[in-house]
Tab-separated table of C-alpha atoms and ligand atoms in Angstrom:
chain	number	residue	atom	x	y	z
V	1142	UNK	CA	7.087	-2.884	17.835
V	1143	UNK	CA	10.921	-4.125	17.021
V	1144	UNK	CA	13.029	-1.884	16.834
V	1145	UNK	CA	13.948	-1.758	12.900
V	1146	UNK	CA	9.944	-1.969	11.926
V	1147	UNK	CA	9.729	1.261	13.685
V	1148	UNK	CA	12.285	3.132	11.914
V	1149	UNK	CA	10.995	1.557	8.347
V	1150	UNK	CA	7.837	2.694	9.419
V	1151	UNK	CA	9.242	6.486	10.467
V	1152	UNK	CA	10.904	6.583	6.689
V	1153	UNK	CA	7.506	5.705	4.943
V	1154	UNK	CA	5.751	8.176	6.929
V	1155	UNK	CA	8.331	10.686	6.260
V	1156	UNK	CA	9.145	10.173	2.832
V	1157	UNK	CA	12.940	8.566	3.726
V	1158	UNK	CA	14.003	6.934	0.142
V	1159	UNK	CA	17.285	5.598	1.050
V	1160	UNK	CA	20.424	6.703	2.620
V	1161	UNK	CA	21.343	9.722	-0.026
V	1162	UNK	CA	18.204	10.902	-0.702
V	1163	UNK	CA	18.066	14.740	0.558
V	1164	UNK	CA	14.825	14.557	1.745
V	1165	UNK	CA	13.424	15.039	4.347
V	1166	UNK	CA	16.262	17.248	5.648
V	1167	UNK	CA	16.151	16.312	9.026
V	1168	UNK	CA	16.856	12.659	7.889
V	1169	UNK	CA	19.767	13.585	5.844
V	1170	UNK	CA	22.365	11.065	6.104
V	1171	UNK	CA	20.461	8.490	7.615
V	1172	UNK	CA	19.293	5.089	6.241
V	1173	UNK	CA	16.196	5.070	4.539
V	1174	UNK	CA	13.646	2.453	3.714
V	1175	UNK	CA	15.669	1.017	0.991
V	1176	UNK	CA	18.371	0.303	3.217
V	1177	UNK	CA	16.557	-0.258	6.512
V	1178	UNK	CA	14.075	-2.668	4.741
V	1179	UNK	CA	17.249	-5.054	3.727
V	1180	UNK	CA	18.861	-5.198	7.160
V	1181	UNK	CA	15.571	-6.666	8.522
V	1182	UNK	CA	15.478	-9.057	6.275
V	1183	UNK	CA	19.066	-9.680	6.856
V	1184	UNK	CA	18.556	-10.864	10.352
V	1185	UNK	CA	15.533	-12.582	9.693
V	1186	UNK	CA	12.379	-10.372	10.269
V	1187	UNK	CA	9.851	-12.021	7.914
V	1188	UNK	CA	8.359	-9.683	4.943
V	1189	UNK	CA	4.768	-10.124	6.138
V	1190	UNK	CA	5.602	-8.775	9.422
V	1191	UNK	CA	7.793	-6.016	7.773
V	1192	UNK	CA	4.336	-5.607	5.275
V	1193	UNK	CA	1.884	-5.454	7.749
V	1194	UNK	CA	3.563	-3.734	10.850
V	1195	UNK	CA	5.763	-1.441	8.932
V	1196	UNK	CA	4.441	-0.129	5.825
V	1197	UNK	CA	0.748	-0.593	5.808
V	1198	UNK	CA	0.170	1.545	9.029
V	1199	UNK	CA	2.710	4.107	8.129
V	1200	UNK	CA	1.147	4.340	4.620
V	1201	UNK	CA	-2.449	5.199	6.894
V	1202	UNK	CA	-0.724	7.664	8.831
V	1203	UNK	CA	-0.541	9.554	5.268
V	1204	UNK	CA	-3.436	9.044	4.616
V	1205	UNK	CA	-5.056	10.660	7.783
V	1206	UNK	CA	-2.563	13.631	7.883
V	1207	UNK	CA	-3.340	13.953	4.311
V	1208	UNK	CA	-6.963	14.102	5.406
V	1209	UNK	CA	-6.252	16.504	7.996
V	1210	UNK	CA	-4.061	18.655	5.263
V	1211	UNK	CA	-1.397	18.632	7.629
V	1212	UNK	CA	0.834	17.267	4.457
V	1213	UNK	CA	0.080	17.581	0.791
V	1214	UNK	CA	0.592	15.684	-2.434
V	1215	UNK	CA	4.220	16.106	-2.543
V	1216	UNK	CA	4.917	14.643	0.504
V	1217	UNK	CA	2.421	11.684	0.009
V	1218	UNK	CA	4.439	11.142	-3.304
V	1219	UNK	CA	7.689	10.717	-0.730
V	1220	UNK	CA	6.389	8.153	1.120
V	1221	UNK	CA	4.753	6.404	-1.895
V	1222	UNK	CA	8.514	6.454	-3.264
V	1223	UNK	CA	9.860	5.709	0.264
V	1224	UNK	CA	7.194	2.247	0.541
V	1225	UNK	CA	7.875	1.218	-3.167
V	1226	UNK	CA	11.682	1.546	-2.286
V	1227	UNK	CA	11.092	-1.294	0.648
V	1228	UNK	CA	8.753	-3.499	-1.500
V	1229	UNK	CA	11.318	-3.808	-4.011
V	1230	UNK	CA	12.889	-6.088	-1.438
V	1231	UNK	CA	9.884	-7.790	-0.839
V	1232	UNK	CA	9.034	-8.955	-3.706
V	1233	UNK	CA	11.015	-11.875	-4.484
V	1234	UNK	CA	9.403	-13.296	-1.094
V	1235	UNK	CA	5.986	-12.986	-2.159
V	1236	UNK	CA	6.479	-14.091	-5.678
V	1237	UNK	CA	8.135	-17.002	-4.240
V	1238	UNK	CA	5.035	-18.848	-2.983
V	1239	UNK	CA	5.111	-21.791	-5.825
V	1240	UNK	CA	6.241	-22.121	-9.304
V	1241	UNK	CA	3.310	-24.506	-10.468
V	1242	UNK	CA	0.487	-21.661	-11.952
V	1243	UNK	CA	-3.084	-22.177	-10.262
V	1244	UNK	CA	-4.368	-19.686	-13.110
V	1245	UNK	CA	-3.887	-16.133	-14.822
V	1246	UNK	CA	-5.206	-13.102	-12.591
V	1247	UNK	CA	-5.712	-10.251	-14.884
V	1248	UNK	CA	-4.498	-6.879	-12.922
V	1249	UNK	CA	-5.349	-3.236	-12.630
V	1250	UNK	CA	-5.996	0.033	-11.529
V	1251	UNK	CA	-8.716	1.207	-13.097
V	1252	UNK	CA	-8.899	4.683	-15.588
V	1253	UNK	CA	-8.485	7.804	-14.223
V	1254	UNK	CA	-6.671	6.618	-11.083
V	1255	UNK	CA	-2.839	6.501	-10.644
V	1256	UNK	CA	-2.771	5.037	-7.047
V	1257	UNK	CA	-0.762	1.835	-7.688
V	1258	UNK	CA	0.761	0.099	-4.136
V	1259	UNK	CA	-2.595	-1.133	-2.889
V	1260	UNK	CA	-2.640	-3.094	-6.470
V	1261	UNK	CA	0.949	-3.424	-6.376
V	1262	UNK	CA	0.410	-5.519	-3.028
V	1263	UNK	CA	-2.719	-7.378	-4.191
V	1264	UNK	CA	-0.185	-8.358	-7.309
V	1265	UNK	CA	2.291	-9.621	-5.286
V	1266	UNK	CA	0.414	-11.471	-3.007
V	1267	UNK	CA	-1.861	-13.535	-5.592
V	1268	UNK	CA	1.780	-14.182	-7.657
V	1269	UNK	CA	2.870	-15.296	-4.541
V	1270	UNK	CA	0.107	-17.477	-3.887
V	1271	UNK	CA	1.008	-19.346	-7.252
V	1272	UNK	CA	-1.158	-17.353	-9.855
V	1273	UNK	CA	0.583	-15.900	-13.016
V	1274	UNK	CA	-0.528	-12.074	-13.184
V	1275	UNK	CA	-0.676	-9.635	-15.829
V	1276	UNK	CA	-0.316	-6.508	-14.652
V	1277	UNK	CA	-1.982	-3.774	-16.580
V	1278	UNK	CA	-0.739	-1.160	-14.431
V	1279	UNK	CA	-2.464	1.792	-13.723
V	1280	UNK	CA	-5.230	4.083	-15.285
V	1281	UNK	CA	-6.387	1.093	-17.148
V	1282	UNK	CA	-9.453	1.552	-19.599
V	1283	UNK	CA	-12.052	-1.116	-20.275
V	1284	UNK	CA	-10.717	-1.952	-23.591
V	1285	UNK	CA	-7.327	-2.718	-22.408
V	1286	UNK	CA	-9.211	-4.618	-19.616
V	1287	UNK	CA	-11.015	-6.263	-22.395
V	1288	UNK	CA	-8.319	-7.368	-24.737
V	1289	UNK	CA	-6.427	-8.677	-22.104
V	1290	UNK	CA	-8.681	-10.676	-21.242
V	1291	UNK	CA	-9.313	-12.290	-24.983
V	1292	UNK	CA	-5.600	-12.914	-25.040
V	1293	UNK	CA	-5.913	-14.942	-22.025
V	1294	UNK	CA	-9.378	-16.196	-22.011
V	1295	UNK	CA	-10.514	-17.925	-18.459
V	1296	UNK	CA	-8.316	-15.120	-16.468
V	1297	UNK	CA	-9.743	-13.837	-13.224
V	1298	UNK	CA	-9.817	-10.087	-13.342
V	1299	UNK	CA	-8.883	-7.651	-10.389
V	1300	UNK	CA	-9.836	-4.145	-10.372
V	1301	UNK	CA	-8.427	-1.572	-8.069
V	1302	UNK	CA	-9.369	1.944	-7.411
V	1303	UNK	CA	-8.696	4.236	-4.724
V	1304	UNK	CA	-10.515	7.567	-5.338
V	1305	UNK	CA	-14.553	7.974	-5.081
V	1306	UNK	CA	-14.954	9.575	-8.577
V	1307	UNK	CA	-12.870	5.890	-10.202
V	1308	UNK	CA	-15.281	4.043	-8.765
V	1309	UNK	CA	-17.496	5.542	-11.285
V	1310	UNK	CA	-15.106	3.783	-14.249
V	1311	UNK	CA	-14.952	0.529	-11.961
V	1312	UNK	CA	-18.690	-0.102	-12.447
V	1313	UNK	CA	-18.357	0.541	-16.535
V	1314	UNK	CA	-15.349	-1.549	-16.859
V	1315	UNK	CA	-17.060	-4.456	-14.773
V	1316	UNK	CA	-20.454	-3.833	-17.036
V	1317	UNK	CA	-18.247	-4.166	-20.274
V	1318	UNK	CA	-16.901	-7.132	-19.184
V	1319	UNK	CA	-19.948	-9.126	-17.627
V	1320	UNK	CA	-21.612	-8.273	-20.915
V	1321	UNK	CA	-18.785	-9.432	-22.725
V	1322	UNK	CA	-18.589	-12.465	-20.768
V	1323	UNK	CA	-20.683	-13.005	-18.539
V	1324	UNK	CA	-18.740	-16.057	-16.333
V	1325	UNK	CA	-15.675	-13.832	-16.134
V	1326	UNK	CA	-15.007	-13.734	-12.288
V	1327	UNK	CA	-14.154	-9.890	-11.491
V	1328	UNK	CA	-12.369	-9.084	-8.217
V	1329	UNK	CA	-12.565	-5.463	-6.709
V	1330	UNK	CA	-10.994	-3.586	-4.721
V	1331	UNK	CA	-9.145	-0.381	-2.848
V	1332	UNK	CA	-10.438	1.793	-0.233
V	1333	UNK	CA	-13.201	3.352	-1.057
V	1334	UNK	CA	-15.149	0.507	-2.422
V	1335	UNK	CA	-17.216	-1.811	-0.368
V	1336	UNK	CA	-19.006	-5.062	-0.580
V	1337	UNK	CA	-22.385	-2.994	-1.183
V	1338	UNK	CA	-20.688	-1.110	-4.285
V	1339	UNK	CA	-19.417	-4.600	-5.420
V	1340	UNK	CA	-22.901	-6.043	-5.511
V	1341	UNK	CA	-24.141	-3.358	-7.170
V	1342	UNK	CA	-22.215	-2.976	-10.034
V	1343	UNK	CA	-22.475	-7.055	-10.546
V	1344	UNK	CA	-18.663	-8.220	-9.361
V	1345	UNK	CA	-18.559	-11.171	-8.033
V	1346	UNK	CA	-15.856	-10.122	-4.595
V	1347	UNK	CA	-14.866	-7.839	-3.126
V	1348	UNK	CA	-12.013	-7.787	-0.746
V	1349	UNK	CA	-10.624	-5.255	1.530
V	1350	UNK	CA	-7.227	-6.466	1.469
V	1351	UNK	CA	-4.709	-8.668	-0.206
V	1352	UNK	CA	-5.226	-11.707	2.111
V	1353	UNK	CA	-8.924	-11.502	1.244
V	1354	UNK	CA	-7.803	-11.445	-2.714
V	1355	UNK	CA	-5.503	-14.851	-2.374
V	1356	UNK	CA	-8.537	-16.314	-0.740
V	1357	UNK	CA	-10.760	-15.518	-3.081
V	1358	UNK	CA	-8.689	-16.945	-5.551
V	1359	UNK	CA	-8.076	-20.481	-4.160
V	1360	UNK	CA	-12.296	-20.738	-3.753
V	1361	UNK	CA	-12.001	-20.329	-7.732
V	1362	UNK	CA	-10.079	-23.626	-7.861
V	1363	UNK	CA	-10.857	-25.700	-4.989
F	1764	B1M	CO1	-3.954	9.898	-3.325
F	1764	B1M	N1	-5.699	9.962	-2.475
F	1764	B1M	N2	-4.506	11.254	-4.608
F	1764	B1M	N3	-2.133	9.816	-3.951
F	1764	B1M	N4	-3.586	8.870	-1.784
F	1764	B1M	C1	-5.979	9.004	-1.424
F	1764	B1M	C2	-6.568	7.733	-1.995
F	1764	B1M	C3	-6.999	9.793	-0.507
F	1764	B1M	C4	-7.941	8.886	0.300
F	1764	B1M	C5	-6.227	10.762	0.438
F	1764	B1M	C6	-7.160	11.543	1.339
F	1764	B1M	O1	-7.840	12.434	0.900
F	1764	B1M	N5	-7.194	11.212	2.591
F	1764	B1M	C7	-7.723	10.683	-1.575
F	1764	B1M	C8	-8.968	10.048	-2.211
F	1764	B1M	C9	-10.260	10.708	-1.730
F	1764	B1M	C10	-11.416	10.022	-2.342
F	1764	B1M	O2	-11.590	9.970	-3.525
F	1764	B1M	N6	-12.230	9.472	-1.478
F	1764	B1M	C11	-6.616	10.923	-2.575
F	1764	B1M	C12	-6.582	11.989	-3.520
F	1764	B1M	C13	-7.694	13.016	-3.386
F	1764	B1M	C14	-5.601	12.092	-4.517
F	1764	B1M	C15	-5.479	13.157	-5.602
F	1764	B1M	C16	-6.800	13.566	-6.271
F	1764	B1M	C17	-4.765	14.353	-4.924
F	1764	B1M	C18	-4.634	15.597	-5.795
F	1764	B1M	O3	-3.986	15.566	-6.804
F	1764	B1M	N7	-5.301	16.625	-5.319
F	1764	B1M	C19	-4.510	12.495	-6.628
F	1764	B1M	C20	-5.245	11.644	-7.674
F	1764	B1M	C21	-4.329	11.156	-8.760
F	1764	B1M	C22	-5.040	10.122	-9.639
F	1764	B1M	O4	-5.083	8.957	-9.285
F	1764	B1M	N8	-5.604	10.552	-10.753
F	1764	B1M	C23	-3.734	11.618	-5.691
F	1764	B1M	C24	-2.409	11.284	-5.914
F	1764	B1M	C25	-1.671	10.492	-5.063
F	1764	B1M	C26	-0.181	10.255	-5.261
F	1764	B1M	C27	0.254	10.117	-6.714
F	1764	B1M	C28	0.552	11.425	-4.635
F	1764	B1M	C29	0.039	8.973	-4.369
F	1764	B1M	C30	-0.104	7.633	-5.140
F	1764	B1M	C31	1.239	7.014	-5.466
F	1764	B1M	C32	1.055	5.622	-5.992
F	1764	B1M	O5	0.094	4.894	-5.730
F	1764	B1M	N9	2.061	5.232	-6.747
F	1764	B1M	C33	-1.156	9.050	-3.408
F	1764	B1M	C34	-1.241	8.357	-2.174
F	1764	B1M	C35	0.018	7.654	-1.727
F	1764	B1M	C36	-2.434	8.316	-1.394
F	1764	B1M	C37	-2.670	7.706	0.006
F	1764	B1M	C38	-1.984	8.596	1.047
F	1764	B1M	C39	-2.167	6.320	0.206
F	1764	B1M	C40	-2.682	5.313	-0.801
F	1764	B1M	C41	-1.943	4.063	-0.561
F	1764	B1M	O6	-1.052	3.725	-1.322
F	1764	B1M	N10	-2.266	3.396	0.559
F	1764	B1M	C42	-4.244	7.711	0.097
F	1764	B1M	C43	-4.783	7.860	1.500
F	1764	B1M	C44	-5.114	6.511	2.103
F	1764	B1M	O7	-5.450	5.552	1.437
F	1764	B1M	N11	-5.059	6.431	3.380
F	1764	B1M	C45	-4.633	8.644	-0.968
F	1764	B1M	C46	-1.566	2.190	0.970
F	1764	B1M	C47	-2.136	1.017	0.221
F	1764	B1M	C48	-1.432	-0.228	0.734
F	1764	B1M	O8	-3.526	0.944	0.543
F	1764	B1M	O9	-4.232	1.451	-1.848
F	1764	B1M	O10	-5.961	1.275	0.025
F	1764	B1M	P1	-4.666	0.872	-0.583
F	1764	B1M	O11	-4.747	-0.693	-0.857
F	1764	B1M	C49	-5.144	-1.594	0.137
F	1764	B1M	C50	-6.628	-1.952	0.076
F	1764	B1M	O12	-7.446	-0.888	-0.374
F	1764	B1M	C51	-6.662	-3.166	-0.780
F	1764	B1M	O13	-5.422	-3.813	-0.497
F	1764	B1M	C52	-4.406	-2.854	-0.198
F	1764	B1M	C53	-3.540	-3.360	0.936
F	1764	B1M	O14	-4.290	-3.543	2.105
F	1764	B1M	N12	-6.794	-3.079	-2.220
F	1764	B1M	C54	-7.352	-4.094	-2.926
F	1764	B1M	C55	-6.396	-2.133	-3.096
F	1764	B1M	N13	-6.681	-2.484	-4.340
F	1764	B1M	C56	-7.255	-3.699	-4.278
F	1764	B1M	C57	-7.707	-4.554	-5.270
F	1764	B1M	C58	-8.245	-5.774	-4.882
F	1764	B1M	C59	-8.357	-6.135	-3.558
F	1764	B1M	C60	-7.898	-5.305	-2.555
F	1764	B1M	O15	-8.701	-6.669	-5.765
F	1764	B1M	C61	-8.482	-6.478	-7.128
């Protein structure tokens, strides 16, 4: 791996913010993902690459030590902080894609569940693709689901969630909505949910990353 992805990845994993952030103390001093993220852009690495071969897999690493309680919440929230930190300079790339709008995507994570960069990502990528999105943010209910989507009637809507007992308030939200409207084309999403679960609580995809989302989208108006 080049040299820089590494140490962006090292920072997510280990909670890094930026350069005077404190934490973790054996970092102290050091550039952090912030900083680290800019320089490779700087000489040219391309923000997929930094995406995909930096943050994603250090952002799994959590996951699994999580799993294996060799960290806990507070240090997950670190790394969260240290990844969000490096996609702030991300961004601009993926919004970038094309000013002309193919459509509104309708965003969020759904209630109950705060986990925000797998939806954060999605966001980003589908803007970038050329859709406008409305981001509802996170711990979104179905009747903010629903009166977003009367304000902008036609809108595809993405649901995220990321914990086994959300997936619960994915399958009302989706119910509400198909009943609501039944053409509405619902997008789900986030680890634990599967193509299975997405058939049977009647969305119409289901995509296991943000990629999968984009292309989705373009089927929608091809
Ligand atoms: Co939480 N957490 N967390 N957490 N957290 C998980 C999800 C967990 C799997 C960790 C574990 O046990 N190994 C576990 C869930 C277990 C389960 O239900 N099966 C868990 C838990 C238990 C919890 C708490 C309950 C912990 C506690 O308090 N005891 C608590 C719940 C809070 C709440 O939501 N009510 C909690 C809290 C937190 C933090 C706040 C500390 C923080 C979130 C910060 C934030 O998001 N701003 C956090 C984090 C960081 C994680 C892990 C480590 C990383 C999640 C992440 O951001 N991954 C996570 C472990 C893991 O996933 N490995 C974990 C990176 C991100 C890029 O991936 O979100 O999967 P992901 O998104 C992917 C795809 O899923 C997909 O695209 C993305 C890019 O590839 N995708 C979509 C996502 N949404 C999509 C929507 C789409 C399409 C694709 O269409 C609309």
């Amino acid at each position: 791996m080049n040299e820089i992805l590494g140490k962006i990845a090292l920072c997510v994993e280990f909670g890094k913010i930026n350069k005077v952030s404190p934490y973790p103390p054996n970092m102290k001093d050091q550039d952090g993902a912030d900083e680290l993220t800019k320089q490779a852009l700087d000489t040219g690495v391309r923000p997929d690459e930094i995406l995909e071969n930096a943050l994603v897999p250090a952002m799994a690493k959590v996951g699994e030590k999580f799993t294996r309680k060799e960290i806990y919440v507070p240090q997950m929230l670190m790394a969260a902080k240290a990844m969000n930190s490096a996609m702030v300079h991300l961004k601009p790339f993926f919004q970038s894609g094309e000013t002309k709008r193919k459509g509104k995507f309708i965003v969020g994570t759904v209630a109950g569940d705060l986990h925000d960069i797998g939806k954060n990502l999605v966001a980003m990528m589908i803007e970038g693709g050329g859709w406008e999105v409305i981001d509802l943010g996170v711990d979104v209910g179905t009747d903010k689901f629903l009166k977003a989507l009367d304000e902008n009637p036609g809108a595809v809507i993405g649901l995220s969630a990321l914990l086994t007992t959300t997936m619960e308030n994915m399958k009302q939200t989706v119910a509400a909505i198909k009943e609501k409207n039944k053409e509405s084309k619902i997008l789900v999403g986030g680890a634990p949910v599967t193509m299975e679960y997405c058939q049977k609580i009647g969305a119409d995809f289901y995509s296991p990353d943000p990629q999968g989302a984009v292309n989705y989208l373009k089927t929608l108006v091809a």
